[in-house]
Amino acid sequence: MAVEEAVHKVVDEIRFGILSPEEIRKLSVAEIQTPDTYDEDGAPITAGLMDGRLGTLEPKQRCKTCGNTAIRCPGHFGHIELAVPIVHVEFTKIIYDLLRTTCRNCGRIRLSDDAIEKVKARIKRVRELLGTVPDSFYKRIIQEAKAKQCPHCGARQYKITFEKPTKFSEEIPESGSQPLTPSMIRERMERIPDEDLELLGFDPKAARPEWMILQVLPVPPVYVRPSITLESGIRSEDDLTHKLVDIIRINQRLKENMDAGAPTLIIQDLSELLQYHVTTYFNNEASGIPPARHRSGRALKTLSQRLKGKEGRFRSNLSGKRVDFSARTVISPDPNLDINEVGVPLSVAMRLTVPEKVTEWNIEEMRKLVVNGPEKYPGALYIIRPDGKRIRLEFVVDREKLAEALEPGFVVERHLKNGDVAIFNRQPSLHRMSIMAHYVRVLPYKTFRLHLCVCPPYNADFDGDEMNLHIPQSEEARTEARLLMQVQDQILSPRFGGPIIGAIRDFITAAYLFTRKSNYLTKEEVCRLLVGAGYEGPLPKPAVKKPIPLWSG
């Protein structure tokens, strides 16, 4: 297909929504019905929590859904059909707001038709001005929709109370406090029309409020909750699997009791127990209930705990993940460098590599690097052949023979050399200029060297600060760094429009000492300064000639 014929799509926005019960069932490859995981032979039980259709953990086994091995299989979701609706603990605040602002009888928002038209006009105006409607705007509508009698059907409205984590009740003057079960809440949510939901900040296509009351629970793939085999041969299951086992057991007992026509009290107790297990499965630190624990007394680490905080998925594994082709050490000042250079220790330059393609123009240079190998600078660590095979030069005895076999098309992973592009960063990265592109200057000693003028954008000083160096591995990445991230292109700060890279501290002090009125230099001092600055030319005339020649700053 020609490039002109290709359909180009531009992503404008990403919208987050809630999965409906139908979508959860469509996403699922198996209904999980048994709490058991493995049979006596150690094979996953069908319809169990480690069902082969949910993915595989064994390197040689193939997934029963996609047919791929563990490396290529992304994992597949299952689902549990809940015996009774269950409140999703993370949506309780939204459910509380909806119960207070909509009619208990007809489901309409508790505003008159005139007020609704005015609100719609306000939303339209705000959207035209800002492009979006802020949350604070919808909060104001929620505060306004508090009519004691429904303007649409005339039904009397009662006070709703919420007790953490998931209990709702209605204060009826004649009969006192009446608990609202998840089934009752779901029925109320289903009655709310789409046009009223839009007034409360909902997109009905992406998130209907009744979907916040769970009827179907998604079961994550085995890849998310792998089991570990201990040295003794005993299998240890993941915390999520333990929690799902509890949910399935109680769910089964509840179904059996409902089918057998058990007393309401037993069904109510089992429903509350199921609600507890589903709540702690989502968030084991929810206030108002004790956390679920192992037999040892350790609290289970469930979904919410895996995502939030410093050790969570986002900050630890995504923002703070470990990467290859990077180095970290202490920084030192070096006024002899250019502002866009970074001094890299020789030991670092011999460990970090840049892949360079062999061509007929650089083949001789590449051969010398291959002969030098990893021990001698400048050298190389690896050769990658056109068929993809990687040769580690550390273990090659006859490197000269290998160098002779080098041909255009091979890739040599060579040591860093002067002029290579590197990306330099100091944490915390608070603005764009906390990470910039520099050019490598290989120097002795063990610290990164930095020009003093580049300290302000990094907020760096030399009292023990450490910085990170990253080496781009593709020509595209290097070009992007050169075009967008060079230090000289970041001089003006977007925060205040002024220069952020410039003389600070030592520079200003030195300039003041040089140029103050009482400062005079002898001929010896002037000559030393001019030689240090690389000046070639006649000696300037002295400011004072007698009794001895003196020069001003």
Coordinates of N, CA and C in Angstrom, one line a residue, residues 69-253:
T69 N 3.2 -19.4 24.0 CA 4.0 -19.8 25.2 C 3.9 -18.6 26.2
A70 N 4.4 -18.9 27.4 CA 4.4 -17.9 28.5 C 4.9 -16.5 28.1
I71 N 6.0 -16.5 27.2 CA 6.7 -15.2 26.9 C 5.7 -14.4 26.0
R72 N 5.0 -15.0 25.1 CA 4.2 -14.3 24.1 C 2.7 -14.1 24.6
C73 N 2.2 -15.0 25.4 CA 0.8 -14.9 25.9 C 0.6 -13.7 26.8
P74 N -0.3 -12.8 26.5 CA -0.5 -11.6 27.3 C -1.4 -12.0 28.6
G75 N -2.0 -13.2 28.6 CA -2.9 -13.5 29.7 C -4.3 -13.2 29.3
H76 N -5.3 -13.9 29.8 CA -6.7 -13.7 29.4 C -7.6 -13.6 30.7
F77 N -8.6 -12.8 30.7 CA -9.5 -12.6 31.8 C -10.5 -13.7 31.9
G78 N -10.9 -14.1 33.1 CA -12.1 -14.9 33.4 C -13.1 -14.1 34.1
H79 N -14.2 -14.7 34.6 CA -15.2 -14.0 35.3 C -15.9 -14.9 36.3
I80 N -16.4 -14.3 37.4 CA -17.2 -14.9 38.4 C -18.6 -14.3 38.4
E81 N -19.6 -15.1 38.3 CA -21.0 -14.7 38.3 C -21.4 -14.6 39.8
L82 N -21.6 -13.4 40.3 CA -21.9 -13.2 41.7 C -23.4 -13.5 42.0
A83 N -23.6 -14.2 43.1 CA -25.0 -14.6 43.5 C -25.9 -13.4 43.8
V84 N -25.3 -12.4 44.4 CA -26.1 -11.2 44.6 C -25.3 -9.9 44.2
P85 N -25.9 -8.8 43.9 CA -25.1 -7.6 43.5 C -24.3 -7.2 44.7
I86 N -23.1 -6.6 44.4 CA -22.1 -6.2 45.4 C -21.7 -4.7 45.1
V87 N -21.6 -3.9 46.1 CA -21.1 -2.5 45.9 C -19.6 -2.5 45.7
H88 N -19.2 -1.8 44.7 CA -17.7 -1.6 44.4 C -17.2 -0.5 45.4
V89 N -16.3 -0.9 46.2 CA -15.9 0.0 47.3 C -15.3 1.3 46.8
E90 N -14.7 1.3 45.6 CA -14.0 2.5 45.1 C -15.0 3.5 44.5
F91 N -16.3 3.2 44.4 CA -17.3 4.1 43.8 C -18.3 4.5 44.8
T92 N -18.1 4.3 46.1 CA -19.1 4.6 47.1 C -19.5 6.1 47.2
K93 N -18.5 6.9 47.0 CA -18.7 8.4 47.1 C -19.6 8.8 46.0
I94 N -19.4 8.3 44.8 CA -20.2 8.7 43.6 C -21.7 8.1 43.8
I95 N -21.8 6.9 44.3 CA -23.1 6.3 44.6 C -23.9 7.1 45.6
Y96 N -23.1 7.6 46.6 CA -23.8 8.4 47.7 C -24.3 9.7 47.1
D97 N -23.5 10.4 46.2 CA -24.0 11.6 45.6 C -25.2 11.4 44.7
L98 N -25.2 10.3 43.9 CA -26.3 9.9 43.0 C -27.6 9.7 43.8
L99 N -27.5 8.9 44.9 CA -28.6 8.6 45.8 C -29.2 9.9 46.3
R100 N -28.4 10.9 46.7 CA -28.9 12.1 47.3 C -29.5 13.1 46.3
T101 N -29.1 13.0 45.0 CA -29.5 14.0 44.0 C -30.6 13.5 43.0
T102 N -30.9 12.2 43.1 CA -31.9 11.7 42.2 C -33.1 11.2 43.0
C103 N -34.3 11.1 42.3 CA -35.5 10.7 43.0 C -35.5 9.2 43.3
R104 N -36.0 8.9 44.5 CA -36.1 7.5 44.9 C -37.1 6.7 44.1
N105 N -38.1 7.4 43.5 CA -39.2 6.8 42.8 C -39.0 6.7 41.3
C106 N -38.7 7.9 40.6 CA -38.7 7.9 39.2 C -37.2 8.0 38.6
G107 N -36.2 8.3 39.5 CA -34.8 8.3 39.1 C -34.4 9.6 38.5
R108 N -35.3 10.6 38.3 CA -34.9 11.9 37.7 C -34.1 12.8 38.7
I109 N -33.3 13.7 38.2 CA -32.5 14.6 39.0 C -33.5 15.5 39.7
R110 N -33.2 15.9 41.0 CA -34.1 16.6 41.8 C -34.0 18.1 41.6
L111 N -34.2 18.5 40.3 CA -34.2 19.9 39.9 C -35.5 20.1 39.0
S112 N -36.1 21.3 39.0 CA -37.2 21.5 38.1 C -36.8 21.6 36.7
D113 N -37.8 21.5 35.8 CA -37.5 21.5 34.3 C -36.8 22.8 34.0
D114 N -37.2 24.0 34.5 CA -36.6 25.3 34.2 C -35.2 25.3 34.7
A115 N -34.9 24.8 35.9 CA -33.6 24.7 36.4 C -32.7 23.8 35.6
I116 N -33.2 22.7 35.1 CA -32.5 21.8 34.2 C -32.1 22.5 32.9
E117 N -33.0 23.3 32.3 CA -32.7 24.0 31.1 C -31.6 25.0 31.3
K118 N -31.6 25.7 32.5 CA -30.6 26.7 32.8 C -29.2 26.0 33.0
V119 N -29.2 24.9 33.7 CA -28.0 24.1 33.9 C -27.4 23.7 32.6
K120 N -28.3 23.1 31.7 CA -27.8 22.7 30.3 C -27.2 23.9 29.6
A121 N -27.8 25.1 29.6 CA -27.2 26.2 29.0 C -25.9 26.6 29.6
R122 N -25.8 26.5 30.9 CA -24.5 26.9 31.6 C -23.4 25.9 31.2
I123 N -23.7 24.6 31.1 CA -22.8 23.6 30.7 C -22.3 23.8 29.3
K124 N -23.2 24.1 28.4 CA -22.9 24.4 27.0 C -22.0 25.6 26.9
R125 N -22.2 26.7 27.7 CA -21.4 27.9 27.6 C -20.0 27.6 28.1
V126 N -19.9 26.9 29.3 CA -18.6 26.6 29.8 C -17.8 25.7 28.9
R127 N -18.5 24.7 28.2 CA -17.8 23.8 27.3 C -17.2 24.6 26.1
E128 N -18.0 25.6 25.6 CA -17.6 26.4 24.5 C -16.4 27.3 24.9
L129 N -16.4 27.8 26.1 CA -15.3 28.7 26.6 C -14.0 27.9 26.9
L130 N -14.2 26.8 27.7 CA -13.0 26.1 28.2 C -12.7 24.8 27.4
G131 N -13.6 24.3 26.6 CA -13.4 23.0 25.9 C -13.7 21.8 26.7
T132 N -13.9 22.0 28.0 CA -14.3 20.9 28.9 C -15.0 21.5 30.1
V133 N -15.7 20.7 30.9 CA -16.4 21.2 32.1 C -15.7 20.7 33.3
P134 N -15.2 21.6 34.2 CA -14.5 21.2 35.4 C -15.4 20.5 36.4
D135 N -14.7 19.6 37.2 CA -15.5 18.8 38.2 C -16.2 19.8 39.2
S136 N -15.6 20.9 39.5 CA -16.2 21.8 40.5 C -17.6 22.3 40.0
F137 N -17.8 22.4 38.7 CA -19.1 22.8 38.1 C -20.1 21.8 38.5
Y138 N -19.8 20.5 38.3 CA -20.8 19.4 38.6 C -21.0 19.3 40.1
K139 N -20.0 19.6 40.9 CA -20.2 19.5 42.3 C -21.3 20.6 42.8
R140 N -21.2 21.7 42.1 CA -22.2 22.8 42.4 C -23.6 22.3 42.1
I141 N -23.8 21.6 40.9 CA -25.1 21.1 40.5 C -25.6 20.1 41.6
I142 N -24.7 19.2 42.1 CA -25.0 18.2 43.1 C -25.5 18.9 44.4
Q143 N -24.9 20.1 44.7 CA -25.3 20.8 45.9 C -26.7 21.4 45.7
E144 N -27.0 21.8 44.5 CA -28.3 22.4 44.2 C -29.5 21.4 44.1
A145 N -29.2 20.2 43.7 CA -30.3 19.2 43.5 C -30.6 18.5 44.8
K146 N -31.3 19.3 45.7 CA -31.7 18.7 47.0 C -33.1 19.0 47.4
A147 N -34.0 18.9 46.4 CA -35.4 19.2 46.6 C -36.0 18.1 47.5
K148 N -36.9 18.5 48.5 CA -37.5 17.5 49.5 C -38.6 16.7 48.8
Q149 N -39.1 17.2 47.7 CA -40.2 16.5 47.0 C -39.8 16.6 45.5
C150 N -39.9 15.4 44.8 CA -39.4 15.3 43.4 C -40.3 16.3 42.5
P151 N -39.6 17.2 41.8 CA -40.3 18.1 40.9 C -41.0 17.4 39.7
H152 N -40.7 16.2 39.5 CA -41.2 15.5 38.3 C -42.4 14.5 38.6
C153 N -42.2 13.7 39.7 CA -43.3 12.8 40.1 C -44.0 13.1 41.4
G154 N -43.4 14.0 42.1 CA -44.1 14.4 43.4 C -43.7 13.6 44.6
A155 N -42.9 12.5 44.4 CA -42.6 11.6 45.5 C -41.8 12.3 46.6
R156 N -42.0 11.9 47.8 CA -41.3 12.5 49.0 C -39.9 11.9 49.0
Q157 N -38.9 12.7 49.4 CA -37.5 12.3 49.4 C -37.0 12.2 50.8
Y158 N -36.2 11.2 51.1 CA -35.7 11.0 52.5 C -34.2 11.1 52.5
K159 N -33.7 11.4 53.7 CA -32.3 11.5 53.9 C -31.5 10.2 53.8
I160 N -30.4 10.3 53.0 CA -29.6 9.1 52.8 C -28.3 9.2 53.7
T161 N -28.0 8.1 54.4 CA -26.8 8.1 55.2 C -25.9 7.0 54.7
F162 N -24.6 7.3 54.8 CA -23.5 6.4 54.3 C -22.6 6.0 55.5
E163 N -22.4 4.7 55.7 CA -21.4 4.3 56.7 C -20.3 3.5 56.0
K164 N -19.1 3.9 56.2 CA -17.9 3.3 55.5 C -17.8 1.8 56.0
P165 N -17.4 0.9 55.1 CA -17.0 1.3 53.7 C -18.1 1.2 52.7
T166 N -19.2 0.4 52.9 CA -20.1 0.2 51.8 C -21.6 0.2 52.2
K167 N -21.9 0.6 53.4 CA -23.3 0.5 53.9 C -24.1 1.8 53.6
F168 N -25.3 1.7 53.0 CA -26.1 2.8 52.8 C -27.5 2.6 53.5
S169 N -28.1 3.6 53.9 CA -29.4 3.5 54.5 C -30.2 4.8 54.3
E170 N -31.6 4.6 54.5 CA -32.5 5.7 54.2 C -33.2 6.0 55.5
E171 N -33.3 7.3 55.9 CA -33.9 7.7 57.2 C -35.4 8.0 56.9
I172 N -36.3 7.1 57.2 CA -37.8 7.3 56.9 C -38.4 7.6 58.3
P173 N -39.0 8.8 58.4 CA -39.6 9.3 59.7 C -40.5 8.3 60.3
E174 N -41.4 7.6 59.6 CA -42.4 6.7 60.1 C -41.8 5.4 60.7
S175 N -40.8 4.9 60.0 CA -40.2 3.6 60.4 C -38.8 3.6 60.7
G176 N -38.1 4.7 60.8 CA -36.7 4.8 61.2 C -35.8 4.5 60.0
S177 N -34.6 4.1 60.4 CA -33.5 3.9 59.4 C -33.7 2.5 58.7
Q178 N -33.8 2.6 57.3 CA -34.0 1.3 56.5 C -32.7 1.1 55.7
P179 N -32.1 -0.1 55.8 CA -30.9 -0.3 55.0 C -31.2 -0.4 53.5
L180 N -30.3 0.1 52.7 CA -30.4 0.0 51.2 C -29.5 -1.1 50.8
T181 N -30.0 -2.2 50.3 CA -29.2 -3.3 49.8 C -28.6 -3.0 48.5
P182 N -27.5 -3.6 48.1 CA -27.0 -3.4 46.7 C -28.0 -3.6 45.6
S183 N -28.9 -4.5 45.8 CA -29.9 -4.8 44.8 C -30.9 -3.6 44.6
M184 N -31.2 -3.0 45.8 CA -32.1 -1.8 45.8 C -31.4 -0.6 45.2
I185 N -30.1 -0.5 45.5 CA -29.4 0.7 44.9 C -29.3 0.5 43.4
R186 N -29.0 -0.7 43.0 CA -28.9 -1.0 41.5 C -30.2 -0.6 40.8
E187 N -31.3 -1.0 41.4 CA -32.6 -0.7 40.8 C -32.8 0.8 40.6
R188 N -32.4 1.6 41.7 CA -32.5 3.0 41.6 C -31.6 3.6 40.5
M189 N -30.4 3.1 40.4 CA -29.4 3.6 39.4 C -29.9 3.3 38.0
E190 N -30.6 2.2 37.8 CA -31.1 1.8 36.5 C -32.2 2.8 36.0
R191 N -32.9 3.4 37.0 CA -34.0 4.3 36.6 C -33.5 5.7 36.2
I192 N -32.2 6.0 36.4 CA -31.7 7.4 36.1 C -31.6 7.5 34.6
P193 N -32.3 8.5 33.9 CA -32.2 8.6 32.5 C -30.8 9.2 32.1
D194 N -30.4 8.9 30.8 CA -29.1 9.3 30.3 C -28.9 10.8 30.3
E195 N -30.0 11.5 29.9 CA -29.9 13.0 29.9 C -29.6 13.7 31.2
D196 N -30.2 13.0 32.3 CA -29.9 13.5 33.6 C -28.5 13.2 34.1
L197 N -28.0 12.1 33.7 CA -26.6 11.7 34.1 C -25.6 12.7 33.5
E198 N -25.9 13.2 32.3 CA -24.9 14.1 31.7 C -24.9 15.4 32.5
L199 N -25.9 15.8 33.2 CA -25.9 17.0 34.1 C -25.0 16.7 35.3
L200 N -24.8 15.5 35.6 CA -24.0 15.1 36.8 C -22.6 14.7 36.4
G201 N -22.2 15.0 35.2 CA -20.8 14.7 34.7 C -20.5 13.3 34.2
F202 N -21.6 12.5 34.0 CA -21.4 11.2 33.4 C -21.4 11.2 31.9
D203 N -20.7 10.2 31.3 CA -20.9 9.9 29.9 C -21.6 8.5 29.9
P204 N -22.9 8.5 29.6 CA -23.7 7.3 29.8 C -23.1 6.1 28.9
K205 N -22.5 6.4 27.8 CA -21.9 5.4 26.9 C -20.7 4.7 27.6
A206 N -20.0 5.4 28.4 CA -18.8 4.9 29.0 C -19.0 4.4 30.4
A207 N -20.0 5.0 31.1 CA -20.2 4.6 32.5 C -21.6 4.9 33.0
R208 N -22.4 3.8 33.0 CA -23.7 3.9 33.6 C -23.6 3.6 35.1
P209 N -24.3 4.3 36.0 CA -24.1 4.2 37.4 C -24.4 2.8 38.0
E210 N -25.3 2.0 37.3 CA -25.6 0.7 37.9 C -24.5 -0.3 37.7
W211 N -23.5 0.1 36.8 CA -22.3 -0.8 36.6 C -21.4 -0.7 37.8
M212 N -21.6 0.3 38.7 CA -20.8 0.4 39.9 C -21.2 -0.6 41.0
I213 N -22.4 -1.2 40.8 CA -22.9 -2.3 41.6 C -22.6 -3.6 40.8
L214 N -21.6 -4.4 41.3 CA -21.1 -5.5 40.6 C -22.1 -6.7 40.5
Q215 N -22.3 -7.2 39.3 CA -23.0 -8.5 39.2 C -22.1 -9.6 38.7
V216 N -21.0 -9.1 38.0 CA -20.0 -10.0 37.5 C -18.6 -9.5 37.9
L217 N -17.8 -10.3 38.4 CA -16.4 -9.9 38.9 C -15.4 -10.4 37.9
P218 N -14.6 -9.5 37.3 CA -13.5 -10.0 36.4 C -12.4 -10.7 37.2
V219 N -11.9 -11.8 36.7 CA -10.8 -12.5 37.3 C -9.5 -12.3 36.5
P220 N -8.5 -11.7 37.1 CA -7.3 -11.3 36.3 C -6.6 -12.6 35.8
P221 N -5.8 -12.4 34.7 CA -5.0 -13.6 34.2 C -4.0 -14.1 35.2
V222 N -3.6 -15.4 35.0 CA -2.6 -16.0 36.0 C -1.3 -15.2 35.9
Y223 N -1.0 -14.5 34.8 CA 0.2 -13.8 34.7 C 0.3 -12.7 35.7
V224 N -0.8 -12.1 36.2 CA -0.9 -11.0 37.2 C -0.7 -11.6 38.6
R225 N -1.0 -12.8 38.8 CA -0.9 -13.4 40.1 C -0.2 -14.8 40.1
P226 N 1.0 -14.8 39.7 CA 1.7 -16.1 39.6 C 1.9 -16.8 40.9
S227 N 1.9 -18.2 40.8 CA 2.1 -19.0 42.0 C 3.6 -19.3 42.0
I228 N 4.2 -19.4 43.2 CA 5.6 -19.7 43.4 C 5.8 -21.1 44.0
T229 N 6.7 -21.9 43.4 CA 7.0 -23.2 43.9 C 8.2 -23.1 44.9
L230 N 8.0 -23.4 46.2 CA 9.1 -23.3 47.2 C 10.1 -24.5 47.0
E231 N 11.2 -24.4 47.7 CA 12.3 -25.4 47.7 C 11.7 -26.7 48.1
S232 N 10.8 -26.7 49.1 CA 10.2 -28.0 49.6 C 9.2 -28.6 48.6
G233 N 8.9 -27.9 47.5 CA 8.0 -28.5 46.5 C 6.6 -28.0 46.7
I234 N 6.3 -27.3 47.8 CA 5.0 -26.8 48.0 C 4.7 -25.5 47.2
R235 N 3.5 -25.4 46.6 CA 3.2 -24.3 45.8 C 2.6 -23.2 46.7
S236 N 3.1 -22.0 46.6 CA 2.6 -20.8 47.3 C 1.8 -19.9 46.4
E237 N 0.5 -19.7 46.7 CA -0.3 -18.9 45.8 C -0.2 -17.4 46.1
D238 N -0.5 -16.6 45.1 CA -0.4 -15.1 45.2 C -1.6 -14.6 46.1
D239 N -1.4 -13.4 46.7 CA -2.5 -12.9 47.6 C -3.8 -12.7 46.9
L240 N -3.8 -12.3 45.6 CA -5.0 -12.1 44.8 C -5.7 -13.4 44.7
T241 N -5.0 -14.5 44.4 CA -5.6 -15.8 44.2 C -6.2 -16.3 45.5
H242 N -5.5 -16.0 46.7 CA -6.1 -16.3 48.0 C -7.5 -15.6 48.2
K243 N -7.5 -14.4 47.8 CA -8.7 -13.6 48.0 C -9.8 -14.1 47.1
L244 N -9.5 -14.4 45.8 CA -10.5 -14.9 44.9 C -11.0 -16.3 45.3
V245 N -10.2 -17.1 46.0 CA -10.6 -18.4 46.5 C -11.7 -18.1 47.6
D246 N -11.5 -17.2 48.4 CA -12.5 -16.8 49.5 C -13.8 -16.3 48.8
I247 N -13.7 -15.5 47.8 CA -14.9 -15.0 47.1 C -15.7 -16.1 46.5
I248 N -15.0 -17.0 45.8 CA -15.7 -18.2 45.1 C -16.4 -19.1 46.2
R249 N -15.7 -19.4 47.3 CA -16.3 -20.2 48.3 C -17.6 -19.6 48.9
I250 N -17.5 -18.4 49.3 CA -18.7 -17.7 49.9 C -19.8 -17.6 48.8
N251 N -19.4 -17.3 47.6 CA -20.4 -17.1 46.5 C -21.1 -18.5 46.3
Q252 N -20.4 -19.6 46.3 CA -21.0 -20.9 46.1 C -22.0 -21.2 47.3
R253 N -21.5 -20.9 48.5 CA -22.4 -21.2 49.7 C -23.7 -20.4 49.6

